[in-house]
Coordinates of C-alpha atoms and ligand atoms in Angstrom, one line a residue:
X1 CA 5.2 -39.1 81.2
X2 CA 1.4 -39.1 82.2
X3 CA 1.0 -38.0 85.8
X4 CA -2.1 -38.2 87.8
X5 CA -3.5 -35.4 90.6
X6 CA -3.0 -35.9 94.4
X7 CA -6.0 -37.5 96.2
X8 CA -6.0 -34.2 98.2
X9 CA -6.2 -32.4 94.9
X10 CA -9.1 -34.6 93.7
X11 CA -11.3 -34.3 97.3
X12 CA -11.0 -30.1 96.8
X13 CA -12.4 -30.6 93.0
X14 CA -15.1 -33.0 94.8
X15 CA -16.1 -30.7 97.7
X16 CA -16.3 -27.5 95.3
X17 CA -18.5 -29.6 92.8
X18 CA -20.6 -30.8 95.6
X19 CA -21.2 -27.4 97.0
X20 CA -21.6 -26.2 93.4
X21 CA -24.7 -28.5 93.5
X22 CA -26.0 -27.5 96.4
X23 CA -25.1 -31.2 98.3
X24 CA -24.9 -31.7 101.8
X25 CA -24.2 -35.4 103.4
X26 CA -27.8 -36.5 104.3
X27 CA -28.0 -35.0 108.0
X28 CA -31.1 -36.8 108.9
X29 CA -29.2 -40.1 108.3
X30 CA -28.4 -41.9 111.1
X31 CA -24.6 -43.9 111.4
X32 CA -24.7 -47.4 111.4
X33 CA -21.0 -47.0 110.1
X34 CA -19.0 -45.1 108.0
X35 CA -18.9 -45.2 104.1
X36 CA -15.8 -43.5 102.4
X37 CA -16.3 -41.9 99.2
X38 CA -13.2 -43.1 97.1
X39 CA -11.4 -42.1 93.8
X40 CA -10.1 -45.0 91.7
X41 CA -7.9 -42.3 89.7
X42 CA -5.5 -42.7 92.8
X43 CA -7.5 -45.0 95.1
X44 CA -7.2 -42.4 97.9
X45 CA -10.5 -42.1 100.4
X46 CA -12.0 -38.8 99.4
X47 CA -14.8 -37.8 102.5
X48 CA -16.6 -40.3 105.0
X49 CA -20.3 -40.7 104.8
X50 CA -23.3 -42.2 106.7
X51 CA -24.0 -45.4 106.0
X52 CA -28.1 -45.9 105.8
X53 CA -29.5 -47.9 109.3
X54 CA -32.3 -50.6 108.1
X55 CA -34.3 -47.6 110.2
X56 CA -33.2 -44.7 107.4
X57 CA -34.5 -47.2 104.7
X58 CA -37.8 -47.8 106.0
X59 CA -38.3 -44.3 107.1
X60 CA -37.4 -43.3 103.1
X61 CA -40.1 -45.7 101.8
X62 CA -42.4 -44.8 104.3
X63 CA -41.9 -40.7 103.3
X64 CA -41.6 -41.8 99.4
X65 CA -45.1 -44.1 99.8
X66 CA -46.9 -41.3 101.5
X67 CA -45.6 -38.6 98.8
X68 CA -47.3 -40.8 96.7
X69 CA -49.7 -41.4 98.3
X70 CA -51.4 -38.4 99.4
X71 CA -49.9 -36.2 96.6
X72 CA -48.2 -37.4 93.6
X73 CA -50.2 -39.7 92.4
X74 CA -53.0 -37.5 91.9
X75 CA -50.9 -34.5 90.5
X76 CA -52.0 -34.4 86.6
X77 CA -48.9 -35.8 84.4
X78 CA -48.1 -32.5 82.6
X79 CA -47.9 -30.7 86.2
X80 CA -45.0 -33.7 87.4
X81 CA -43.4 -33.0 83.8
X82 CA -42.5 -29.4 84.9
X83 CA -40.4 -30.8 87.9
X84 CA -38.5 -33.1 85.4
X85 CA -38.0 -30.1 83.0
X86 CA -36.9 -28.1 86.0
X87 CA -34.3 -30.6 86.8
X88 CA -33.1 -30.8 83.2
X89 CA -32.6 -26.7 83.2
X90 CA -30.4 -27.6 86.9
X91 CA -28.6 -30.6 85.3
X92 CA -27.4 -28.4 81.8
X93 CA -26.5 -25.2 84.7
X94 CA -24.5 -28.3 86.9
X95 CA -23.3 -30.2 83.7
X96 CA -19.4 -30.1 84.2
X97 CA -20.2 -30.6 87.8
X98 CA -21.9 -33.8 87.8
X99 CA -19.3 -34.4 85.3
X100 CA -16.0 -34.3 87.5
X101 CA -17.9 -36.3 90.4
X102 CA -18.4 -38.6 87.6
X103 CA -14.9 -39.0 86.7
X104 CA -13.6 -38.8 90.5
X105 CA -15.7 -41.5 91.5
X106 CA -16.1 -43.7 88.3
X107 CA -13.0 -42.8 86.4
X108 CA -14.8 -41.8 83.2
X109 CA -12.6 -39.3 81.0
X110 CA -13.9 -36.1 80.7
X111 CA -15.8 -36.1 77.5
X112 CA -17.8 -39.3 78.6
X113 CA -18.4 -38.0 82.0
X114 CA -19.7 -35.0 79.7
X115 CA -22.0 -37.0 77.7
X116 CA -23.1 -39.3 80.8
X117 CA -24.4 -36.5 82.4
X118 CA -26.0 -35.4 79.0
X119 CA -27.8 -38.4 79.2
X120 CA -29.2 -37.4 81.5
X121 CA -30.4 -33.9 80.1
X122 CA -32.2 -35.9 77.5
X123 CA -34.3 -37.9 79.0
X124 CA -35.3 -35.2 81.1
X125 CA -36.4 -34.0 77.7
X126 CA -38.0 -37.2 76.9
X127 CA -39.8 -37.1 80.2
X128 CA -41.2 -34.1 80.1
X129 CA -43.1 -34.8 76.5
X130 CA -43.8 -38.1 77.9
X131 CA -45.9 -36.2 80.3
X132 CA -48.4 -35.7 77.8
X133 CA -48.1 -38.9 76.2
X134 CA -49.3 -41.5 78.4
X135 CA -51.4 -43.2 75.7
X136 CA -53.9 -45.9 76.2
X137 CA -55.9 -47.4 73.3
X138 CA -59.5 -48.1 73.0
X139 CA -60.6 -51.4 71.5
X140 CA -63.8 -52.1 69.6
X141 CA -66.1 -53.8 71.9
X142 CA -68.2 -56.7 70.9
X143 CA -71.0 -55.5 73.2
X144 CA -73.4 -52.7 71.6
X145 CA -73.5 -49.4 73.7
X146 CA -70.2 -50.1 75.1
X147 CA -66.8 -48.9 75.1
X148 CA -63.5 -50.7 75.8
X149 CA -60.2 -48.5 76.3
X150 CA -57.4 -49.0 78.8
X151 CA -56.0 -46.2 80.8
X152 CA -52.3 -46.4 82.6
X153 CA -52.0 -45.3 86.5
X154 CA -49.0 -44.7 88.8
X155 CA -47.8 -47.9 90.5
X156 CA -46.0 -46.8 93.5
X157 CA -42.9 -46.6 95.3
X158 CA -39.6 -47.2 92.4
X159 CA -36.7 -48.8 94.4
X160 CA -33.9 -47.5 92.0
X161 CA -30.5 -49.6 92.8
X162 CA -27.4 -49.2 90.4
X163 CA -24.3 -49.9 89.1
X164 CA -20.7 -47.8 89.6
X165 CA -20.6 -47.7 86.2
X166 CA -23.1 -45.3 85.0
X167 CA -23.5 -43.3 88.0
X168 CA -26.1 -40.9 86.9
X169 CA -27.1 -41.6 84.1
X170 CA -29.0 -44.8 84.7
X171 CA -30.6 -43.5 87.9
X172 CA -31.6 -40.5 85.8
X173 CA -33.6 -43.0 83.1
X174 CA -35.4 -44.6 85.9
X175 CA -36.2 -41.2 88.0
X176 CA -37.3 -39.1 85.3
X177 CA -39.7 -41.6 83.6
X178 CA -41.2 -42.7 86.6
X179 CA -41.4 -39.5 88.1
X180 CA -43.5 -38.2 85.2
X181 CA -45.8 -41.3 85.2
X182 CA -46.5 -41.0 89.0
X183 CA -44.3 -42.4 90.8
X184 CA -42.0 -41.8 93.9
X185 CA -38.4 -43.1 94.1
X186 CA -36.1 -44.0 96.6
X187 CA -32.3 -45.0 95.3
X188 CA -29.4 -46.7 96.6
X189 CA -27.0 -46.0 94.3
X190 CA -23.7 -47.4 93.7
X191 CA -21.1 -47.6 97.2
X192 CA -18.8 -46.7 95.0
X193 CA -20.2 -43.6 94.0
X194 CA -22.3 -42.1 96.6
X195 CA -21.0 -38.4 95.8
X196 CA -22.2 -38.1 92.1
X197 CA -25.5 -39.6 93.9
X198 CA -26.0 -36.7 96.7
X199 CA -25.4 -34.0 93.9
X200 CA -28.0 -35.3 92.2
X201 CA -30.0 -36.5 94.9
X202 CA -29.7 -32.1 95.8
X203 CA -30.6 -31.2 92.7
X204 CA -34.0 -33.2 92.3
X205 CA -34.7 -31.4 95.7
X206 CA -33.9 -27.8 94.6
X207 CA -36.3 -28.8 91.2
X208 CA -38.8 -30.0 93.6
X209 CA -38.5 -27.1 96.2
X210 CA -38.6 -25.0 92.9
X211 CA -41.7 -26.2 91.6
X212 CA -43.7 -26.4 94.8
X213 CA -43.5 -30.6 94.3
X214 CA -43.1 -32.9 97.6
X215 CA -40.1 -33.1 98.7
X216 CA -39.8 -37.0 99.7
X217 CA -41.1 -37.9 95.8
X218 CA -37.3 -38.6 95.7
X219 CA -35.5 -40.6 98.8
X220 CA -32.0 -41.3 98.6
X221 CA -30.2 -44.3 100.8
X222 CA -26.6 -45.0 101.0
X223 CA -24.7 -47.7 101.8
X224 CA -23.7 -51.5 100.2
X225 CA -25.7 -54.6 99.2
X226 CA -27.5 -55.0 102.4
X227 CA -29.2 -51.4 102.1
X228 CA -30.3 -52.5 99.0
X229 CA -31.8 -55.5 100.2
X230 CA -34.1 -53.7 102.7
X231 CA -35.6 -52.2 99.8
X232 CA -36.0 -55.5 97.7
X233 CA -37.7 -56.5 101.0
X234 CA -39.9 -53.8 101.0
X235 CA -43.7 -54.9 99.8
X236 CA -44.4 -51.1 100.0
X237 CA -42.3 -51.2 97.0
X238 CA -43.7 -51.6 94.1
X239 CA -41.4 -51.7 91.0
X240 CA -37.6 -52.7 91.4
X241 CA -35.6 -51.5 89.0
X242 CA -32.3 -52.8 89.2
X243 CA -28.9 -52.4 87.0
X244 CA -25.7 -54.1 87.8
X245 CA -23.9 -57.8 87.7
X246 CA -26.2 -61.1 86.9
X247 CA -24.6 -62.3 90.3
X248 CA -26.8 -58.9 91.1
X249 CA -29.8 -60.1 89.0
X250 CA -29.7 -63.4 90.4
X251 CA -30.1 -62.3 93.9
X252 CA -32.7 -59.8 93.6
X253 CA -35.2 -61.5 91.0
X254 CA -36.4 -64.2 93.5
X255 CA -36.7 -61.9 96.6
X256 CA -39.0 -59.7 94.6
X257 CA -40.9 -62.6 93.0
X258 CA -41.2 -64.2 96.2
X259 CA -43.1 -61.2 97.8
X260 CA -45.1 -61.0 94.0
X261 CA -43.5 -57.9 93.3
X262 CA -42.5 -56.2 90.4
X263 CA -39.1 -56.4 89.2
X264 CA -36.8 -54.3 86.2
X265 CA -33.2 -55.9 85.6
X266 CA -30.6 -54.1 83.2
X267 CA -27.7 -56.8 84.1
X268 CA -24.4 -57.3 82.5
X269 CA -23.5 -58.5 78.6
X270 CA -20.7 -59.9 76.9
X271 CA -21.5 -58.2 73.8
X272 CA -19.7 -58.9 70.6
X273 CA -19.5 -57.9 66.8
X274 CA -19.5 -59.4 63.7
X275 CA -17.3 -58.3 60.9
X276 CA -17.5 -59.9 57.4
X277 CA -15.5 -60.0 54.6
X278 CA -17.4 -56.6 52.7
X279 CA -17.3 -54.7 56.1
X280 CA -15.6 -51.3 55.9
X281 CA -13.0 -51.9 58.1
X282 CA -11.7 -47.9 58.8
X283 CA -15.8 -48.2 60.4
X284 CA -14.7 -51.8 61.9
X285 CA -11.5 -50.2 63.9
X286 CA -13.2 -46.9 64.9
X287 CA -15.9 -48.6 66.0
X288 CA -14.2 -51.7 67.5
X289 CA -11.7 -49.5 69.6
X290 CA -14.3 -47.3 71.0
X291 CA -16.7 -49.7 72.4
X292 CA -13.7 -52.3 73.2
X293 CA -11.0 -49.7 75.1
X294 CA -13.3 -47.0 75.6
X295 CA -14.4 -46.4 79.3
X296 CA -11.2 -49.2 80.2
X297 CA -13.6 -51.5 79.0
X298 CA -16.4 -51.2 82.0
X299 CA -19.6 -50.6 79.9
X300 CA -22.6 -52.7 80.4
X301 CA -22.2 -52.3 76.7
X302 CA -18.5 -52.7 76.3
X303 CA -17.2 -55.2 73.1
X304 CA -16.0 -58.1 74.7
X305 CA -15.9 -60.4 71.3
X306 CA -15.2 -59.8 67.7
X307 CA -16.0 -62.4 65.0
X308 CA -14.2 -61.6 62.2
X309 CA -14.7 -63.2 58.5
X310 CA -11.4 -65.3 58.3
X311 CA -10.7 -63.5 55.0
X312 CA -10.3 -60.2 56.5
X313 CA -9.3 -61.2 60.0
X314 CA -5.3 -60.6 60.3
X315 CA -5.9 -57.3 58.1
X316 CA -8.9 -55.7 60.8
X317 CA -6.7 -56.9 63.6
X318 CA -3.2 -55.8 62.7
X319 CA -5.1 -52.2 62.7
X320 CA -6.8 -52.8 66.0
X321 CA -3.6 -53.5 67.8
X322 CA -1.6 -50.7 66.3
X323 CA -5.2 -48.3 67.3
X324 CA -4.3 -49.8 70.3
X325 CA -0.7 -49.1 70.6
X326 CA -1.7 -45.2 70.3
X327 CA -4.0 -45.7 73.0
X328 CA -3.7 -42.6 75.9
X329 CA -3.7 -44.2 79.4
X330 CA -3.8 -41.9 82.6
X331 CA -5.3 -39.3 84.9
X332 CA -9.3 -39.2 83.4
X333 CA -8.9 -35.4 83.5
X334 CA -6.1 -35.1 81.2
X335 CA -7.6 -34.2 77.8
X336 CA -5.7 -36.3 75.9
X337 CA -6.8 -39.3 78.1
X338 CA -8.3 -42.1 76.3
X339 CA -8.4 -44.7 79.2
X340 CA -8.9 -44.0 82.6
X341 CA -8.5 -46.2 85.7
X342 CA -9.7 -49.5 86.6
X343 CA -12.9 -49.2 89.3
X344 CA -10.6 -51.4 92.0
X345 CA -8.1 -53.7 92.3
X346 CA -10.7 -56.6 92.4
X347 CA -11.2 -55.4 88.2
X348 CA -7.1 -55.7 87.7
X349 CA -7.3 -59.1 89.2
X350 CA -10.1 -60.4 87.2
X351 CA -8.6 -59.0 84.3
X352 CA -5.0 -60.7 84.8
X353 CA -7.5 -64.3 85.7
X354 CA -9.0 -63.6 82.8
X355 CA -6.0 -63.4 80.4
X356 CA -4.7 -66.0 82.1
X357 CA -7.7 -68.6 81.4
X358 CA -7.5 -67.3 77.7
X359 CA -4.2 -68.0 77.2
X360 CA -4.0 -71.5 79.2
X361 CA -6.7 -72.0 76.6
X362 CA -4.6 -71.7 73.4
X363 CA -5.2 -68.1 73.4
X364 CA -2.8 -65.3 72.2
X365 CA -2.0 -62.0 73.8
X366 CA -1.2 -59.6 71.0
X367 CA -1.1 -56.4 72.9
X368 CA -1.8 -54.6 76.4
X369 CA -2.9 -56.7 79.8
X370 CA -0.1 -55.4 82.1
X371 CA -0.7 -53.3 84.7
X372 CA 0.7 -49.5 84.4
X373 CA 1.2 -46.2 86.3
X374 CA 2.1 -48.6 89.0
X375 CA 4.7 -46.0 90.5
X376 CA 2.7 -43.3 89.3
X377 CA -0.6 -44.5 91.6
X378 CA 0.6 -46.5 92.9
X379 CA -3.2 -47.5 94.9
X380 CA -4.8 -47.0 92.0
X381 CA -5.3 -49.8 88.9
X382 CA -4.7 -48.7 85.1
X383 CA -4.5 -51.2 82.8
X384 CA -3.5 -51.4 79.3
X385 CA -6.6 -52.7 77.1
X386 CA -5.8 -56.0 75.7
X387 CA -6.4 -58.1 72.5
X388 CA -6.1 -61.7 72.5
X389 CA -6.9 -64.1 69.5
X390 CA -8.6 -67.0 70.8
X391 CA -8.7 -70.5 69.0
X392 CA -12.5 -70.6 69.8
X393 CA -15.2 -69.3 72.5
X394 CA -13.6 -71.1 75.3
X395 CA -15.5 -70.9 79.1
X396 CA -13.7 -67.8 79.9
X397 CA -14.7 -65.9 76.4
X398 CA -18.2 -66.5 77.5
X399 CA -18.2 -64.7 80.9
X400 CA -18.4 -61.0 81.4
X401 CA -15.2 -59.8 82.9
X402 CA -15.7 -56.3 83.5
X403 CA -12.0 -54.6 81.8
X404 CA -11.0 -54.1 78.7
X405 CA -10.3 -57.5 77.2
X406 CA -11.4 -58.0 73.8
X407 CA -11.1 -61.8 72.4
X408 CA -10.9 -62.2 68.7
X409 CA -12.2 -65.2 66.8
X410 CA -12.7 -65.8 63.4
X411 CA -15.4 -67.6 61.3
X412 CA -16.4 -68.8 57.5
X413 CA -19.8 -68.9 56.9
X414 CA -22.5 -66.4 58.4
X415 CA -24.3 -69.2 60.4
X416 CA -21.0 -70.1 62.0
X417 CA -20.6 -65.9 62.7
X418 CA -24.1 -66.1 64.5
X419 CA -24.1 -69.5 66.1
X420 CA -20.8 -67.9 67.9
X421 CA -22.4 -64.8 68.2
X422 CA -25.4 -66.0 70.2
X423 CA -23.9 -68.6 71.9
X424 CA -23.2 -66.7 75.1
X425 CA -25.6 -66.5 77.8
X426 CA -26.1 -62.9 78.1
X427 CA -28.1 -60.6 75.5
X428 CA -27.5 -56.9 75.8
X429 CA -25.7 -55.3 72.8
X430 CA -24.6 -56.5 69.6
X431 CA -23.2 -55.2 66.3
X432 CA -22.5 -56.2 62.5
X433 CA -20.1 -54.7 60.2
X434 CA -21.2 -55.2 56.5
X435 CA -22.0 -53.9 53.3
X436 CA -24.0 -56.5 52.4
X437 CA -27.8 -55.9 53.0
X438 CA -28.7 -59.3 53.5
X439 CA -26.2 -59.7 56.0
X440 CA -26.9 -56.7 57.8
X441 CA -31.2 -57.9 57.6
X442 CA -30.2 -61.5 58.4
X443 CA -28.3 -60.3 61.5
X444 CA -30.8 -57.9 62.7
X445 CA -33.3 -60.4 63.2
X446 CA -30.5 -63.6 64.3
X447 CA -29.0 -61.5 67.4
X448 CA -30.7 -63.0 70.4
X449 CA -29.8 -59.5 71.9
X450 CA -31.9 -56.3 73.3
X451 CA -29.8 -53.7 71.3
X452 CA -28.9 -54.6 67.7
X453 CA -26.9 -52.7 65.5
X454 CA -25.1 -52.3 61.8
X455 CA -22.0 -50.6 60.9
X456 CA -21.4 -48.9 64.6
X457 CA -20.2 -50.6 67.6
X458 CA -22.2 -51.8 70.7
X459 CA -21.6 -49.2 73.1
X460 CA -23.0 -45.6 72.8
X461 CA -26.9 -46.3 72.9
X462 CA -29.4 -42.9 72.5
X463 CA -31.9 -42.2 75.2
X464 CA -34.4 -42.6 72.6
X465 CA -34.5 -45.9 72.6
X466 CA -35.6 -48.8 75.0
X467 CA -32.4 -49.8 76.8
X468 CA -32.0 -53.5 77.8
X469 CA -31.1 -57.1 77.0
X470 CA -32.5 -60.6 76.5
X471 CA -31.5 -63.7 78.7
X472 CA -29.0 -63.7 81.3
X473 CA -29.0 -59.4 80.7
X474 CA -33.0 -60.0 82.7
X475 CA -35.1 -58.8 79.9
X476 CA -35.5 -55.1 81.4
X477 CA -36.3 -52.2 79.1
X478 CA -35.5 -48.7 80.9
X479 CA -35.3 -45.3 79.0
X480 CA -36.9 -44.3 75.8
X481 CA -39.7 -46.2 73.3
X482 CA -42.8 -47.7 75.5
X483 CA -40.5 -48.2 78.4
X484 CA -42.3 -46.1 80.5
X485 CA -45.2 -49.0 80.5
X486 CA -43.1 -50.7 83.2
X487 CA -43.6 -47.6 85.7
X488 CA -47.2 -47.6 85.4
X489 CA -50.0 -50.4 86.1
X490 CA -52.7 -50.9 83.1
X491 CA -56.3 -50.9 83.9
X492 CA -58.9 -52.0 81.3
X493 CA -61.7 -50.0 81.3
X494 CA -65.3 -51.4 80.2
X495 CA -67.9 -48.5 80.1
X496 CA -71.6 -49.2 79.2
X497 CA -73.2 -46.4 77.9
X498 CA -76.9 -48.5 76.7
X499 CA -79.9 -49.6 78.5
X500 CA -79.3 -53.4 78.3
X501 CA -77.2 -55.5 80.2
X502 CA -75.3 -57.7 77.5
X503 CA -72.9 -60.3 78.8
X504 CA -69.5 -61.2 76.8
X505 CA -69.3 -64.2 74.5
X506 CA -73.2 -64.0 74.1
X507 CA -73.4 -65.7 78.2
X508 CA -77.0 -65.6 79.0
X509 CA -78.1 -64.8 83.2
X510 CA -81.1 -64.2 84.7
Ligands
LIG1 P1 -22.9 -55.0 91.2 O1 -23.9 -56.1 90.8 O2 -21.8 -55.4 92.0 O3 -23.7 -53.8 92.0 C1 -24.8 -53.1 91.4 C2 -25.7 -52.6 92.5 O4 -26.4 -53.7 93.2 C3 -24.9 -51.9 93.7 O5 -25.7 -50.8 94.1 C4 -24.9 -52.9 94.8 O6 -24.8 -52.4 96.0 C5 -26.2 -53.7 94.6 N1 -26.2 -55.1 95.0 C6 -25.2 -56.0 94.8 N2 -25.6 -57.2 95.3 C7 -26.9 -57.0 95.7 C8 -27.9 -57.9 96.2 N3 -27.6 -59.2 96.4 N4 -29.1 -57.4 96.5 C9 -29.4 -56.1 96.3 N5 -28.5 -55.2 95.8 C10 -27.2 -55.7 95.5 O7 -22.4 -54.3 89.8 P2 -21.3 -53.2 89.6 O8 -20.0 -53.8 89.8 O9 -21.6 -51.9 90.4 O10 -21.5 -52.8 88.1 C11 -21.0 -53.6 87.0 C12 -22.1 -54.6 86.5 O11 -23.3 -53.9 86.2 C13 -21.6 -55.2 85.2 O12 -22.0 -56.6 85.2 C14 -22.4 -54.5 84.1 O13 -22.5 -55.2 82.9 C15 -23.7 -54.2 84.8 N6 -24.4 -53.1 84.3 C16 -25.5 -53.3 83.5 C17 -26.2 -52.3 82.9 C18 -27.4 -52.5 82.0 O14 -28.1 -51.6 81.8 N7 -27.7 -53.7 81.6 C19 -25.8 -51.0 83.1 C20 -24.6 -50.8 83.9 C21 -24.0 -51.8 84.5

């Protein structure tokens, strides 16, 4: 019988990994009201916290903008790499710590707590040879004596808001590039996670404080949706880089637009995978169980759909549901933990709306949806990861319901397979399962999504990569590739290096 710690158990673990990191609660903050740091693995209240005053946000901008400002800006990039590389050398010593705040405060199982925080090691790495990377092109001018190139500049202040679900790691692709391009940042994480954000919020500090760097090039404001919005607000911000719901997304885009600024959104998916008739379905299961259980199903990339060939259907399915059936659900800390908690009760009751929908719609249950550990936690909210074979995408299919619920249809021909595929509004991750190339070419350029892949699930993307999605997902790209573009502003350069005055297009004046 699985048995999960004692909330007083999990706030000692907290504390010690806090103090580990070198983490105070933010004294200069001042109280508009109290913010509990909370545990979903028993939904006990962990430590009480300052909520940020409008006052705290504006002062943070105001010290991030002057950092900028007067320092950062002008420090050469390969001099602001060595305070990202000195936070990757604290992040690898603090790995295991970052790693159980992760899993008190999100409910991630150990090993992908452990490769969260990696996450965020790498692109610390990827930072840090970003810093002497900052490429601009030149251009063949049509003038004679001239030269045409384009060179890439800081931009500003980075508002940084995000998601429970990734508690470091996104904040960590957003810091680390933009620090090395220039920037300053000031964050409001998560309220659901502001622990794992003062560890790392101390840490930046020590790097800077290590490196001789400013101190406010980092900012950190706690505190819910209304924090968050003072920042949005904020025309001394320049980029906002925001990851969480489309609700989120929906709210933010405008606010920004309307004050002309620059906006990044990573919002949610409901991402799905195709698997036809020559997949190899030992690769289909693995992969399906992982992205579709894994994390209880609260990935921005988690599967939410499978569209399975009809002749292979009832074969890849019985296997999914007894995968399923071996599934591990309990205290994230227990090694043999597969599935941890639900983030709130709000996710248990979305989940059982959910199933209900599906099934009201002529859909079928075939394992999982109940509730569990009830007696156990009985504040807490585990859920077993359900399957359910749907007749076709109904309303419900197409929304993002953030729990593990994966909804199984099948298809006949490979336009069917895509025209299901696609025909959800959001556009973040997406996967085939084939062995046959022209399937595998023909989906790689039909997925309407940001992240497209063959023969391994959605979830699990490498830092290397741009992260992001298309359509209702708001077309961000954070993390690896060129991403770093949208932390910088571009200036074309003309430089005349002749005697003469030529005008462009052959324009003849005085
Ligand atoms: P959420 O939208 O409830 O909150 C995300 C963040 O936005 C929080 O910091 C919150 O305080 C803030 N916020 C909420 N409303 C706001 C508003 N009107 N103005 C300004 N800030 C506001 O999301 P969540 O429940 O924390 O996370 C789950 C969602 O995030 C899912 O939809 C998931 O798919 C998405 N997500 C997307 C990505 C991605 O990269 N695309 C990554 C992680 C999570």
């Amino acid at each position: 019988m699985p048995t999960i710690p004692a909330t007083d158990e999990i706030s000692d673990r907290a504390t010690a990994a806090l103090e580990r990191c070198g983490a105070d609660r933010p004294a200069e903050i001042t109280a508009t009201g109290q913010l509990f740091a909370r545990t979903p693995i028993t939904g006990g209240s962990l430590l009480p916290l300052a909520r940020a005053a409008d006052s705290d946000v504006d002062h943070a901008v105001s010290a991030a903008h002057q950092a900028f400002r007067s320092t950062w800006q002008h420090t050469p990039a390969p001099e602001r790499g060595a305070l990202v590389r000195r936070l990757g050398e604290l992040l690898r010593e603090h790995k295991y710590d970052l790693a159980d705040l992760v899993t008190i405060e999100a409910g991630k199982i150990r090993s992908e707590a452990a490769g969260e925080v990696q996450e965020m090691i790498d692109i610390c790495d990827f930072a840090l040879g970003l810093s002497r990377q900052l490429y601009g092109r030149t251009m063949a001018s049509e003038r004679p004596g001239h030269r045409l190139m384009e060179t890439w500049h800081p931009l500003g202040v980075v508002g940084v808001i995000t998601a429970f679900n990734f508690p470091v790691a996104v904040w960590a692709w957003n810091t680390a590039v933009a620090l090395v391009c220039g920037d300053t940042v000031v964050w409001k994480p998560s309220e659901l996670t502001p622990l794992t954000a003062l560890a790392c919020d101390a840490l930046l500090s020590r790097a800077a404080s290590d490196v001789g760097a400013p101190a406010d090039v980092h900012r950190l404001v706690l505190g819910e949706r209304e924090v968050a919005e003072r920042l949005v607000d904020d025309p001394r911000v320049a980029l906002v880089s925001a990851t969480g719901s489309v609700r989120m997304g929906r709210q933010v885009g405008p606010r920004v637009a309307s004050r002309l600024g620059r906006c990044l959104l990573e919002l949610g998916g409901n991402n799905a995978a195709v698997v036809t008739s020559s997949a190899d379905l030992d690769l289909a299961v693995r992969g399906t169980v992982f992205a579709a259980a894994g994390t209880a199903g609260q990935r921005c990339t988690s599967l939410r759909r499978l569209i399975v060939h009809e002749d292979v259907a009832d074969a890849l399915v019985g296997r999914i549901v007894d995968a399923y059936g071996q599934l591990r659900i309990g205290d994230p800390f227990d090694e043999d933990t597969l599935v941890g908690p639900l983030v709130g009760e709000q996710a248990l009751t979305a989940m059982r709306n959910a199933l209900a929908r599906a099934t009201a719609d002529g859909g079928t249950v075939l394992v999982g949806g109940s509730r569990c550990l009830e007696k156990e936690a009985p504040d807490a909210y585990y859920a077993e990861p359900a399957v359910v074979r749907m007749p076709a995408q109904t309303e419900i299919v197409r929304e993002e319901t953030f729990a593990p619920i994966l909804y199984v249809m099948t298809y006949r021909t490979f336009d069917e397979a895509i025209e299901l595929h696609n025909g959800v509004s959001q556009g973040l991750s997406s996967a085939v399962f084939t062995r046959d190339q022209r399937e595998a070419e023909r989906f790689l350029s039909l997925s309407d999504c940001g992240i497209v892949n063959v023969n391994i699930g959605t979830s699990g993307a490498e830092i290397g990569g741009a992260f992001g999605g298309e359509k209702d997902t708001g077309g961000g790209r954070e993390s690896g590739s060129d991403a770093w573009k949208a932390y910088m502003r571009r200036a074309t350069n003309t430089v005349n290096y002749s005697e003469e005055l030529p005008l462009a297009q052959g324009v003849r004046f005085l």
